[in-house]
Coordinates of C-alpha atoms and ligand atoms in Angstrom, one line a residue:
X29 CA 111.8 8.0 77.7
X30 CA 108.1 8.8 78.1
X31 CA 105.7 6.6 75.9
X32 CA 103.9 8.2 73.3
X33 CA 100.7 10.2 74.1
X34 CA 102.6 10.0 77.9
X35 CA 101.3 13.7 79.6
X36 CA 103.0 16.6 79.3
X37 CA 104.9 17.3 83.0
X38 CA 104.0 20.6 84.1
X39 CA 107.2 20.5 86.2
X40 CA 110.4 19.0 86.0
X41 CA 111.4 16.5 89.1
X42 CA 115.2 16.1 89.7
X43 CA 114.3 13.1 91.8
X44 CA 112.3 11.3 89.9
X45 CA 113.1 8.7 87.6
X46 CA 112.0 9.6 84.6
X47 CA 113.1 11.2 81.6
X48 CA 112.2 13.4 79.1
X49 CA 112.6 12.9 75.2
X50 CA 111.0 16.0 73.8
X51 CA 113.6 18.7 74.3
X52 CA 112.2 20.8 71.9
X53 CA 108.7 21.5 74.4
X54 CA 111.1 21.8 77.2
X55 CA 112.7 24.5 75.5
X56 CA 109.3 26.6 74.9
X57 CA 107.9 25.2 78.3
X58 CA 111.0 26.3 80.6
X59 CA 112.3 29.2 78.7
X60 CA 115.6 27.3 78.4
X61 CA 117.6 29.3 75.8
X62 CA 119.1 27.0 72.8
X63 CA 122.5 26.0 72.8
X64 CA 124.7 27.5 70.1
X65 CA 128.3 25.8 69.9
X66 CA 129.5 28.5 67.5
X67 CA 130.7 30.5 70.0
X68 CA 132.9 27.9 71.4
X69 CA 136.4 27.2 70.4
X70 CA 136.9 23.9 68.5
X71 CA 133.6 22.5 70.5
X72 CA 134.2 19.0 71.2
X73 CA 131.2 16.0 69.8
X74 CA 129.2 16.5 72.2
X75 CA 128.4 20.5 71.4
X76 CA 128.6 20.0 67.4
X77 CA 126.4 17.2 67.4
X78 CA 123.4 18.7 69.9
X79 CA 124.1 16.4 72.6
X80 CA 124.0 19.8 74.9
X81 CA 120.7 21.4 73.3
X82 CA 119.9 23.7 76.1
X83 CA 121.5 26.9 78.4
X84 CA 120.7 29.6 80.7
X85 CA 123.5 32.5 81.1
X86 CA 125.8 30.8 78.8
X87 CA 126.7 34.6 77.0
X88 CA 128.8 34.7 80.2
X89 CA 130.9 31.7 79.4
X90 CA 131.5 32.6 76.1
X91 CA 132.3 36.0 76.9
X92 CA 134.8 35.0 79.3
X93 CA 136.3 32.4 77.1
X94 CA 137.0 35.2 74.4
X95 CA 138.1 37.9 76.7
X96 CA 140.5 35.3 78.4
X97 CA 138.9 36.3 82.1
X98 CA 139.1 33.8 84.5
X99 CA 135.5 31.3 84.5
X100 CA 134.8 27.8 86.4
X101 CA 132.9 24.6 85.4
X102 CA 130.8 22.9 88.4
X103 CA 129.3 19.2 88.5
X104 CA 127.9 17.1 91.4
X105 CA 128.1 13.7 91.1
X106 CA 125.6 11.7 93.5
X107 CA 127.3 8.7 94.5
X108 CA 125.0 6.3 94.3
X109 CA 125.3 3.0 91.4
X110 CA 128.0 2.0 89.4
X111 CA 129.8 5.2 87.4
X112 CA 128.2 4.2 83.6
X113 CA 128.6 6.0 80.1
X114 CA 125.9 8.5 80.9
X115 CA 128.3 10.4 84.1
X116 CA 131.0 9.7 81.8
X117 CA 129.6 12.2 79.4
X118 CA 129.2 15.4 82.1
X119 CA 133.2 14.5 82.7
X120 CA 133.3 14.9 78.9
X121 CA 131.7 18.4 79.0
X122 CA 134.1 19.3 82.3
X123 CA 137.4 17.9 80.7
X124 CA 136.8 20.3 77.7
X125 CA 135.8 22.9 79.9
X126 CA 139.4 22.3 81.7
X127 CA 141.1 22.3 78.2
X128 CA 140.1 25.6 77.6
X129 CA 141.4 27.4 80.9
X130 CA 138.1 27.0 83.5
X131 CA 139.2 26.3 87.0
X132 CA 137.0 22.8 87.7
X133 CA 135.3 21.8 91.2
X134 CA 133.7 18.7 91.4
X135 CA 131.5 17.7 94.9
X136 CA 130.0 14.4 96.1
X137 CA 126.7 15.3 96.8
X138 CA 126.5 13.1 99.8
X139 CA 123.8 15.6 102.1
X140 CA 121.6 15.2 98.5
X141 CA 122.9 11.1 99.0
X142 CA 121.8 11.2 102.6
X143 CA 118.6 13.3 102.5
X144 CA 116.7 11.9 99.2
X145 CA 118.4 8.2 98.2
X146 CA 119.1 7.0 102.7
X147 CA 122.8 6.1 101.9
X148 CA 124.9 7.0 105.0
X149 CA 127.7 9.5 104.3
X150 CA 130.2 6.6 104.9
X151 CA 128.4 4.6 102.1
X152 CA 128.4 8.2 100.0
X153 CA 132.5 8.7 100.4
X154 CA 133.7 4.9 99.7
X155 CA 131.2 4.8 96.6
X156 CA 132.3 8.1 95.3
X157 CA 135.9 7.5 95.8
X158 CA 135.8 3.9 94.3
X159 CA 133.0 4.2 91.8
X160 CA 133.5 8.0 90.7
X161 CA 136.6 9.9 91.7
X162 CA 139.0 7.1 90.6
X163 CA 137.7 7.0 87.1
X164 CA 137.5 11.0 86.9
X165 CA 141.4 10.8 87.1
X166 CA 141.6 7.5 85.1
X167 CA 139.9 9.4 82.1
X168 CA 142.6 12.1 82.1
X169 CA 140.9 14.9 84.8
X170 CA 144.2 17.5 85.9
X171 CA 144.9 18.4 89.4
X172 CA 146.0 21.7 88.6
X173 CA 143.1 24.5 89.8
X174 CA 140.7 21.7 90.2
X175 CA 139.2 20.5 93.2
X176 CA 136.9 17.9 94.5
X177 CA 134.6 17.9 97.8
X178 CA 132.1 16.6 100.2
X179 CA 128.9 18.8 100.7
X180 CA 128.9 17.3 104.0
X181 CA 132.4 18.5 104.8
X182 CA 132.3 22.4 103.3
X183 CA 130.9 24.6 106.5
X184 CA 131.0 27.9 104.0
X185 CA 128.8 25.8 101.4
X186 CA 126.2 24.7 104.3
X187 CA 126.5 28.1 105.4
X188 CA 126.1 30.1 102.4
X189 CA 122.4 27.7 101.8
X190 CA 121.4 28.7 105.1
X191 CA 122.3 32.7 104.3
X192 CA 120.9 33.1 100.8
X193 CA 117.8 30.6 101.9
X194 CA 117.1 34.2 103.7
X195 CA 115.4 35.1 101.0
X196 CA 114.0 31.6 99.6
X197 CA 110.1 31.5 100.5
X198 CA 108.4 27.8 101.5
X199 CA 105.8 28.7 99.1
X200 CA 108.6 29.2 96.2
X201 CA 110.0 25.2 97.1
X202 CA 106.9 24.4 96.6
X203 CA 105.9 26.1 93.6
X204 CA 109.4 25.0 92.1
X205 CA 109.0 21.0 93.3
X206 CA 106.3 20.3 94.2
X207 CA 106.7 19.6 98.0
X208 CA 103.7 17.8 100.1
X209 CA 103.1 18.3 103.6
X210 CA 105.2 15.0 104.6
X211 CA 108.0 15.5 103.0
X212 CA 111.2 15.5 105.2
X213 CA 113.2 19.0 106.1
X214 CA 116.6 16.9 105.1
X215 CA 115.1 16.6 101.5
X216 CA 113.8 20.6 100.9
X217 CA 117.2 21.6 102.2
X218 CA 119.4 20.0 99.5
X219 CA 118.5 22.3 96.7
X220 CA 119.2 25.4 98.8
X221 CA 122.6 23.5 100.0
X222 CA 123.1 22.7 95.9
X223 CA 122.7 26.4 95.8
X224 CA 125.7 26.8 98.2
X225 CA 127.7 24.7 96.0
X226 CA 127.1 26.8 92.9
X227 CA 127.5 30.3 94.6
X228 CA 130.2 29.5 97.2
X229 CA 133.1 29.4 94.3
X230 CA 132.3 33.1 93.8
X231 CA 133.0 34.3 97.5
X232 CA 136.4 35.9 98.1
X233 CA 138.0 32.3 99.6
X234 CA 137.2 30.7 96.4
X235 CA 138.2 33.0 93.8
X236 CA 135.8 35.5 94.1
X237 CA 133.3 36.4 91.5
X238 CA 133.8 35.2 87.8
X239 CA 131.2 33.0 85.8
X240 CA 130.8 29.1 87.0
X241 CA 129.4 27.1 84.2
X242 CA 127.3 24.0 85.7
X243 CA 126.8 21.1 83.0
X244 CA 123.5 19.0 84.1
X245 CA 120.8 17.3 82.6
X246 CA 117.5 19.4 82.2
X247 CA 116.2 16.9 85.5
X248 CA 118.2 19.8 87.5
X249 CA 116.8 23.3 85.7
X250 CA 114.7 23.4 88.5
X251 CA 117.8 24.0 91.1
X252 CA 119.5 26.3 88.3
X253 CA 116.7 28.4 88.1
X254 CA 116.1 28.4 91.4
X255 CA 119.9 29.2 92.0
X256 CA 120.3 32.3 89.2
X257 CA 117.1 33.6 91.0
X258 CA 118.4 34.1 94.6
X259 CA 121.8 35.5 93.3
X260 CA 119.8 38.0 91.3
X261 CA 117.6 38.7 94.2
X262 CA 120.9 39.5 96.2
X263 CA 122.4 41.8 93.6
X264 CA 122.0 45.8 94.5
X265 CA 121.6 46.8 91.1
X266 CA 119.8 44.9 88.0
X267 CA 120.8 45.6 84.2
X268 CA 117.8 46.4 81.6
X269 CA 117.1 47.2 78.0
X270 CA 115.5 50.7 77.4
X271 CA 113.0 50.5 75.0
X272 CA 114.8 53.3 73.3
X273 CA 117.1 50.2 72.5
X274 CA 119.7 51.7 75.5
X275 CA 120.9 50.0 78.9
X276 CA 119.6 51.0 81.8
X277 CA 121.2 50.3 85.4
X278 CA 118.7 50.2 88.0
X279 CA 119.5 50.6 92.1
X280 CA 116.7 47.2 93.6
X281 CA 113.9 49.2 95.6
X282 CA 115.3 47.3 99.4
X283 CA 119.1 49.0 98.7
X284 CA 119.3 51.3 101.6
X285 CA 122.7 53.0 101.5
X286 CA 123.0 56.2 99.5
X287 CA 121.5 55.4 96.1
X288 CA 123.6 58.8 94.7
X289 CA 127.0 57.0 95.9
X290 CA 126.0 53.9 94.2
X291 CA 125.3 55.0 90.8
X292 CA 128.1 57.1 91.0
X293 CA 130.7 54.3 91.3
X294 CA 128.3 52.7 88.8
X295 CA 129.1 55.2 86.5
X296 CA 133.0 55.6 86.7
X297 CA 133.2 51.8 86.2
X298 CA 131.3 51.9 83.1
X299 CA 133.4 54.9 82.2
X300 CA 136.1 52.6 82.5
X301 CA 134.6 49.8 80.1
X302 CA 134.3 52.7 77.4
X303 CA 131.4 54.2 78.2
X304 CA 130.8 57.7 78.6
X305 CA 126.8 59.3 77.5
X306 CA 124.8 58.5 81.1
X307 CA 121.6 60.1 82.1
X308 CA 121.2 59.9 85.9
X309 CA 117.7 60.2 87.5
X310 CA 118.3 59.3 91.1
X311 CA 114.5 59.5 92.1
X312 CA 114.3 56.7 90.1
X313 CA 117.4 55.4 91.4
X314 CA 118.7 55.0 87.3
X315 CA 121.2 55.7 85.3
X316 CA 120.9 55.7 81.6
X317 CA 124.0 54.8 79.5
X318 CA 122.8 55.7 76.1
X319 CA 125.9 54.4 74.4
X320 CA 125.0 51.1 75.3
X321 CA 123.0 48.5 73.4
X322 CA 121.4 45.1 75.5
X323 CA 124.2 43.4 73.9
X324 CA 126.6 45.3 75.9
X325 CA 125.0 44.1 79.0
X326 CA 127.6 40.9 80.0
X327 CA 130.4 43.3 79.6
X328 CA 128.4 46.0 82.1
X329 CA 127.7 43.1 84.3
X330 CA 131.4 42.2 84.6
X331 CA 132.4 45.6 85.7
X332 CA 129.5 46.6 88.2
X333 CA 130.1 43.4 90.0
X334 CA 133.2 45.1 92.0
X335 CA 131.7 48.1 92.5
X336 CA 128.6 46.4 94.0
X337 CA 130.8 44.0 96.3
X338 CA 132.3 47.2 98.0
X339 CA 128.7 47.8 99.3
X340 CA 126.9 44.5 99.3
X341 CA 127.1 40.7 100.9
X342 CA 126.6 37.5 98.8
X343 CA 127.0 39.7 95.0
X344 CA 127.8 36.8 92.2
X345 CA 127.4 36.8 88.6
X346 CA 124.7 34.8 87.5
X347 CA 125.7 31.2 87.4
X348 CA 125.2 29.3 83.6
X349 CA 124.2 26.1 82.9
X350 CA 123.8 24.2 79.9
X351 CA 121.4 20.9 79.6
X352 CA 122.4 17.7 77.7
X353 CA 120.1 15.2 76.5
X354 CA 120.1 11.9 78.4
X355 CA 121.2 9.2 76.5
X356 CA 118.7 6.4 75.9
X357 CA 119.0 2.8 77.7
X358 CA 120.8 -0.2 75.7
X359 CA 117.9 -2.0 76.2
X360 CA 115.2 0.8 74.7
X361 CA 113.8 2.2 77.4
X362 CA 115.9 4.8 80.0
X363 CA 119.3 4.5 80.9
X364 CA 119.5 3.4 84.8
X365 CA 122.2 2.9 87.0
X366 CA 120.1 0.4 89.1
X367 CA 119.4 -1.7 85.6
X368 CA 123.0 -3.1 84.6
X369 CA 121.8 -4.2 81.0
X370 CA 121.1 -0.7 80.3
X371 CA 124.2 0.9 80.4
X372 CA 127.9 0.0 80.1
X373 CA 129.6 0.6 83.3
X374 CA 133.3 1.9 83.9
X375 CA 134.2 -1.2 85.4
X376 CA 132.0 -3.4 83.5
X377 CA 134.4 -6.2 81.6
X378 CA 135.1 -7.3 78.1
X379 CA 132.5 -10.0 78.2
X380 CA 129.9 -7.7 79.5
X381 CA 130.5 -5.3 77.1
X382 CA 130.3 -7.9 74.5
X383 CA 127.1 -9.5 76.1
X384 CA 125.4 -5.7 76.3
X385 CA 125.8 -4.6 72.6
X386 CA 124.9 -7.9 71.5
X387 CA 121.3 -7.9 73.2
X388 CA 121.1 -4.3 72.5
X389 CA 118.0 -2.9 70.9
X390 CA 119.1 -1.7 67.3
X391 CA 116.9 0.4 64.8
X392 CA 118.1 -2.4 62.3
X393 CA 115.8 -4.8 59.9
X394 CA 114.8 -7.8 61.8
X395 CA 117.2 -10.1 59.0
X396 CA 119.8 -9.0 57.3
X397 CA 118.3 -9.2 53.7
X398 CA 115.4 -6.9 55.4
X399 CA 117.9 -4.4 56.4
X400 CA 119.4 -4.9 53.2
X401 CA 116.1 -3.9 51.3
X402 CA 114.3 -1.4 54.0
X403 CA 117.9 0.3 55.3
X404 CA 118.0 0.8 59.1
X405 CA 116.8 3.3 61.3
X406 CA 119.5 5.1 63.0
X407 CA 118.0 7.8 64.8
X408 CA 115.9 5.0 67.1
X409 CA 118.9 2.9 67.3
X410 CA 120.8 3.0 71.4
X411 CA 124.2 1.2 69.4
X412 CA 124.0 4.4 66.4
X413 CA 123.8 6.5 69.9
X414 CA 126.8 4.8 71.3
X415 CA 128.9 6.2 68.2
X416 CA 127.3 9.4 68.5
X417 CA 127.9 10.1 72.0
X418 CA 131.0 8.2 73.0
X419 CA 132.7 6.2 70.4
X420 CA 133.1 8.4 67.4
X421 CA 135.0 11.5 67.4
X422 CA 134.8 12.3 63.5
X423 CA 131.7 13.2 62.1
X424 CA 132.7 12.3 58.6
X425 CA 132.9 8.6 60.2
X426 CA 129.4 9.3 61.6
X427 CA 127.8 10.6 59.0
X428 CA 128.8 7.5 57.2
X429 CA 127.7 5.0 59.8
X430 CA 124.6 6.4 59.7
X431 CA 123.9 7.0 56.1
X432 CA 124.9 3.7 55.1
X433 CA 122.6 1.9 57.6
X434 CA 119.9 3.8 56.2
X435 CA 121.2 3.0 52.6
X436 CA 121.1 -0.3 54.2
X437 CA 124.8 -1.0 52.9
X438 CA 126.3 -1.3 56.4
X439 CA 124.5 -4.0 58.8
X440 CA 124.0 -4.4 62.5
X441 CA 126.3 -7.5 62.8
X442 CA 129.5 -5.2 61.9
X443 CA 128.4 -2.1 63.5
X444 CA 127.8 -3.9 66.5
X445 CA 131.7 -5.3 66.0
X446 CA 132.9 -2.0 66.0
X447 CA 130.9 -0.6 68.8
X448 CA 132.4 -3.7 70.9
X449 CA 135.3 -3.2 69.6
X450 CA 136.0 0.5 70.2
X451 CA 134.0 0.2 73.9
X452 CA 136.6 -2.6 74.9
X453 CA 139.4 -0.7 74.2
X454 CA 137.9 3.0 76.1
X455 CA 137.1 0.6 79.2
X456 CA 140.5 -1.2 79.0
X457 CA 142.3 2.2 78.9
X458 CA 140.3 3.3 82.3
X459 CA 140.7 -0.3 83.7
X460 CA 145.0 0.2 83.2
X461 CA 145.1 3.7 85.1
X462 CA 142.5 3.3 88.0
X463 CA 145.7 1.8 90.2
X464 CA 147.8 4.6 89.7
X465 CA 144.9 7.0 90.0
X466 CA 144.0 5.3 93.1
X467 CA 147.3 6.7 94.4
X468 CA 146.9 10.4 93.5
X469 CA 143.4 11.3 94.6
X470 CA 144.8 13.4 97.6
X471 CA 145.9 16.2 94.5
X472 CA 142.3 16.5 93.9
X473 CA 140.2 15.7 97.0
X474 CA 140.2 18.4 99.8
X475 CA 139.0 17.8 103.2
X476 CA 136.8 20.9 103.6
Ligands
LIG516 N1 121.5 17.2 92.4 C1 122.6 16.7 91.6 C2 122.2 15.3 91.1 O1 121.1 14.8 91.5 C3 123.8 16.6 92.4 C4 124.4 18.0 92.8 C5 124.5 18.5 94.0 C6 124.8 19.0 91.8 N2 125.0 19.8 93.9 C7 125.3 20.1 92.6 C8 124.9 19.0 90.5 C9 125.8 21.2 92.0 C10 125.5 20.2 89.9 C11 125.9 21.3 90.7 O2 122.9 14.6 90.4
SF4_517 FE1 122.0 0.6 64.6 FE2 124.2 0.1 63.4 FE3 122.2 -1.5 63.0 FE4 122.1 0.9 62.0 S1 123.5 -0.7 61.4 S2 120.5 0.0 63.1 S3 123.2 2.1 63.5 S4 123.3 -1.2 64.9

């Protein structure tokens, strides 16, 4: 978490250590659109409580959920440190995504591994299998239409970076992260081969287009936006608002088959959504469907998407993301996988647990008859987190916990009881099924 009066970044660094605690800036900074759980069917703790603040593109994934049309769910893992509550949480948001129907890929980002953090890709596989994978079954991931890879073992992915990078400029990765002169080649290529991993689940081998949600911490808007900026770029015709409050589809100025063809099979497959007062000005290379408000435009975009893969290479819907806070260290400051005491790890024990919650920082009274006569603070508390991210699935529950500690009616001595208590059992539970999950990782892991 920055300190106070820390200065506003004027760019966000996926690889850099720190993190960011005012989400609200980020929002107004990055243009990141809020997250709104309403449209999600019985949204799970981590959507109702705000825990995922932030999205770009996620009309598509709601769209898809309530039209029951095929969509995906993405994550990386880098496989690097013990697996610790914080990863546990993007499983979280994939294992509700997998509830609801989304076909699920999961990669070990062992180029990114390589390239940026020097761990061979030996290292990369045994850590991810061990540290990562393992768990991901343990905590109840399903084989069925889910599957995990290597970024170092997927040709189409490496390939796919390399094509799209086509129309990536040098000047653009360095606008986006800040590159310096002496930065490696290794290290600017793994956004563009994180790009393959996004796009390549659209291309006809992997299911072919449909919306791919990727769940990340706003450390990696940078890549999305990147990302959801070369697959427009690579789209043949773009979608806008009139200002007469209409839709207009637009042919890109560097299509060069027959503009007339295009807007004509445009136009029959909007016919075939409903549609049916166009204008067409092929000069202008438009066509004006004046039955259509902006709202309409996800629906448009899901049927123009065929008709511009007949005539196009590389034509995806735009990939959606949505951000999640990062969860503060037990200790106060961030949470690290290269600090043990500030995070509980997968495989951590029952004494460690029991020695982390006890030393962690609380926003309690420094006595108990202080607490008793001041109340707590729960909102600067990492144990009141805990609950709220992990440990308590009812919000009546939580809403207690932290309304008492503020009434100063419930005390840091219990709480902390219960937050041992409940983490014991959720590692014990993972502990009991890594052996048998050990033995079914070849349902999930594919070897290209
Ligand atoms: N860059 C990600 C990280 O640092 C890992 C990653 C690679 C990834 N490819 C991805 C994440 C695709 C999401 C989607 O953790
Ligand atoms: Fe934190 Fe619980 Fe203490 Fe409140 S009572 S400050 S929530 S540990």
């Amino acid at each position: 978490m920055p300190a106070a009066g820390d200065p506003a970044p004027d760019r966000l660094d996926p690889w850099a250590s720190r993190q960011f605690a005012d989400y609200d800036r980020l929002i107004r900074q990055f243009g990141i659109d809020r997250f709104d759980p309403a449209g999600l069917p019985s949204p799970s703790k981590l959507f109702r409580r705000g825990v995922v603040f932030g999205q770009r593109g996620f009309d598509y994934i709601t769209k898809a959920i309530q039209d029951k049309r095929p969509f995906g769910v993405l994550t990386g893992l880098m496989p690097s440190g013990p697996m610790h509550l914080g990863h546990k949480m993007v499983l979280d948001q994939v294992l509700y995504f997998q509830s609801l129907g989304a076909d699920v890929t999961i990669l070990v980002a062992d180029l990114e591994a390589y390239a940026t953090r020097g761990l061979s890709l030996a290292k990369c596989r045994d850590i991810a299998i061990d540290s990562y994978i393992r768990n991901y079954v343990a905590l109840g991931l399903r084989p069925e239409r889910c599957q995990i890879y290597f970024q170092s073992q997927r040709k189409q992915v490496t390939d796919l970076a390399f094509l799209l990078s086509k129309k990536v400029t040098w000047s653009t990765m360095r606008a986006i992260y800040g590159f310096k002169d002496e930065v490696n080649l290794a290290h600017v290529q793994s956004p563009l081969i994180q790009m393959g991993d996004i796009l390549h689940g659209q291309l006809p081998a992997f299911g072919g287009p449909r919306p791919i949600l990727v769940p990340v911490g706003v450390d990696q808007d940078p890549h999305l936006r990147l990302t959801r900026d070369i697959a427009a770029a690579h789209r043949l015709l773009s979608l806008q608002p009139t200002k007469e409050g209409h839709v207009g589809v637009f042919v890109k100025g560097d299509y060069e088959g027959s503009v007339d063809r295009l807007l004509g099979e445009a136009r029959a497959a909007l016919e075939g959504i409903g549609f049916s007062r166009f204008t067409e000005n092929v000069p202008y290379r438009a066509l004006y469907v004046e039955d259509a408000s902006p709202a309409r435009i996800v629906d448009m975009d899901f049927a123009l998407v065929p008709v511009e893969s007949r005539h196009g290479e590389f034509v995806f819907l735009p990939p959606a993301s949505s951000y999640h806070r990062f969860e503060t260290g037990l200790t106060g400051g961030k949470m690290s996988s290269s600090i043990p005491e500030s995070h509980i790890a997968l495989l951590d024990g029952a004494k460690d647990v029991e020695r982390k919650i006890l030393t962690a920082k609380t926003g309690g009274g420094a006595t108990r008859e202080e607490h008793r006569k001041n109340g707590g603070r729960p909102d600067e508390c990492a144990v009141y987190e805990t609950f709220v991210y992990h440990l308590s699935d009812d919000d009546t529950e939580l809403r207690r916990i932290h309304d008492e500690c503020k009434a100063g009616t419930w005390f840091c001595g219990e709480c902390k009881g219960l937050a041992k208590e409940r983490l014991q059992t959720v590692l014990a539970g993972i502990h009991s099924k890594r052996d048998e999950a050990g033995g079914r990782l070849d349902e999930y892991i594919r070897s290209a």
